[in-house]
Amino acid sequence: MASNIALELCKCMYTTWTSVAVIAVSLLYIWWRRPPNFPPGPRGLPLLGVLPYLGRFPAEVFKKWSLEKYGPVMSIRMGRSDVVVVNTGDSFREAFVEQGAYTSGRPPDTMIGQVTGDMGLVFKDYSANFKATKKWILRTLSQYGLGKKGMEEKIQEEADCLADYLRTKVGKPVNFKLSLYCLTSNVVSLIMSGRRYDYEDEEHKKRLKLIHLIFGDPNDAPKLLLVDLFPTLKYLPIFKTANDKLRSRMKTVLGFTRSNIEEHKKTFEKDDIRDFIDTFLAEMKFGNETSRDNFTEDELNALFRDFFLAGSETTSTNILWILLLLVHYPEHTTKVIEEIDAIIGPNASPSSTTHSSQMPFTCAFIQESMRYRTSVPLSAQHYCQKTFQLNGYTIPKGTLIYPNIWGVHNDPKSWPNPSKFDPYRHIDEKGNYRNSSNVIPFLIGPRTCVGEALARQEIFIFLVKILQKFEVKPAPGETPSITDGVNSLVFSPHSFNLILQER
């Protein structure tokens, strides 16, 4: 009898282990398989996908995989989701311009959007409401001179304020990050709320430091980057702490923007529209029925947040990288200064609309800087709203798409020896500046940054103003890196100091 019991026990164990094995193999098959005609790519590990292999610079890893094995349009496994990564200029134009009506959605759990949901513009889903909001914003910003002479005058005035402030710092180590934050945030603030802040305003400096921590906290940045790519991670303790700090900081910024809106409500006059907030409030009060439904205070607050964060952070980061590159390549700095002296002189206000066409090397230097040091390596995630064809593959509805801007900017087919900094890439044989469709720091298609024209004006005017008035040198004993930095949603330089001398 004992042998019969042992035999039955063995049969039971065999059946159990067979069932476990069948289930395991079935789950592995389900995890491993791709949708039909889906782009190729690495699968990584069960449950985690490729997450353990991404390191500090996922955009660079994606491009390496793309070049070595999988092609310009590839897929990766992130947890249980199949994600498409687009890596070249041609595939960008096909995905986000030709097929932009299908690829411009936003997933519901974006990291920045988790505080305000489907409000604002940057993280709003692609819909009739998004298109109407963007159209209204562009029309309104145009009224305030966006990309035109009127806006340029405001930027020039702020550039003069920066120059006056920097004169008080001549000969002393200057940490440009906070100064540039104040500079760029003042331009946004003038448009949105009609006010600017002094460079020594302690309360405003605290706000700007908070924005810096949202995008560039050295301790949290690697964790937040992974949370952005793999949102489920925010529930794990080590990532949850970083994500909770992000949410708290974001709410503080929203409190600041809300206070501006409340002040405007108290002083609003229908016949005295002063700025963007007033224009929005007027639409809320006196617009048609659709406007009253879509134009809410919460929507305005999220829009102000979007402009304040993006307008302060990304533009100042681009200028910081440009200043670092000027320090590392003094021969190029000399050539930029020669153009400034020849075209503008020591006292005239720099104008992007008047002077940039006469300064090919300066424009080439700026464009190469934005290619070489991409401030947003992976743009905000796109969400496929309809099944479509891309590069011969079938991309199902609901698929996440990562726009790898870093990959476009470092594609050897477009840029031979892409790791070399070379402004002459953007100068033609006649010495003219050559604008490139493969330098796309502001993205392309329906999700193109609405502040692109403003950012380009600011970068040109602020850079020229600094070099027009000052010599820029590294602080003694400091060799700031142009290859390393803090990489999260934005790739920014490590903190550094520069020394200024009046010219």
Coordinates of N, CA, C and O in Angstrom, one line a residue, residues 50 57 74 81 93 95 104 111 148 188 193 204 225 293 300 485:
V50 N 13.1 45.8 -21.2 CA 14.5 46.3 -21.4 C 14.9 47.3 -20.3 O 16.0 47.8 -20.3
F57 N 21.3 57.1 -19.9 CA 20.9 57.8 -21.1 C 20.2 56.9 -22.1 O 20.7 56.4 -23.1
M74 N 11.9 50.9 -34.4 CA 12.1 49.6 -33.7 C 11.1 49.6 -32.5 O 10.3 50.6 -32.2
S81 N 4.1 46.2 -21.9 CA 3.7 47.0 -23.0 C 4.8 47.0 -24.1 O 6.0 47.0 -23.8
R93 N 9.5 62.4 -39.7 CA 8.5 63.1 -40.6 C 7.4 62.1 -41.0 O 6.2 62.6 -41.1
A95 N 6.2 59.6 -39.2 CA 5.4 59.3 -38.0 C 4.6 60.5 -37.5 O 3.4 60.4 -37.2
S104 N -0.5 61.6 -32.4 CA -0.3 62.8 -31.5 C -1.0 62.7 -30.2 O -1.1 63.7 -29.5
M111 N 4.0 61.6 -16.5 CA 4.5 62.0 -15.2 C 4.1 63.4 -14.8 O 3.7 63.6 -13.7
K148 N 7.6 88.2 -33.6 CA 7.6 89.4 -34.4 C 8.4 90.5 -33.6 O 8.9 90.3 -32.5
V188 N 8.4 84.9 -20.1 CA 7.2 84.2 -20.1 C 6.2 84.9 -19.2 O 5.0 85.1 -19.5
S193 N 1.4 87.3 -17.4 CA 0.8 88.0 -16.4 C 1.2 89.5 -16.3 O 0.8 90.2 -15.4
H204 N 11.1 84.8 -5.8 CA 11.1 84.3 -7.1 C 12.3 83.3 -7.3 O 12.2 82.3 -8.0
L225 N 13.3 59.7 -14.6 CA 13.4 59.3 -16.0 C 12.8 57.9 -16.3 O 12.1 57.7 -17.2
D293 N -17.4 76.4 -21.9 CA -17.2 75.0 -21.5 C -15.7 74.6 -21.4 O -15.3 73.8 -20.5
L300 N -6.7 77.3 -17.4 CA -5.8 78.4 -17.5 C -4.6 78.1 -16.5 O -3.4 78.4 -16.9
G485 N 26.0 65.4 -17.8 CA 25.0 66.3 -17.2 C 23.9 65.5 -16.4 O 24.1 64.3 -16.2

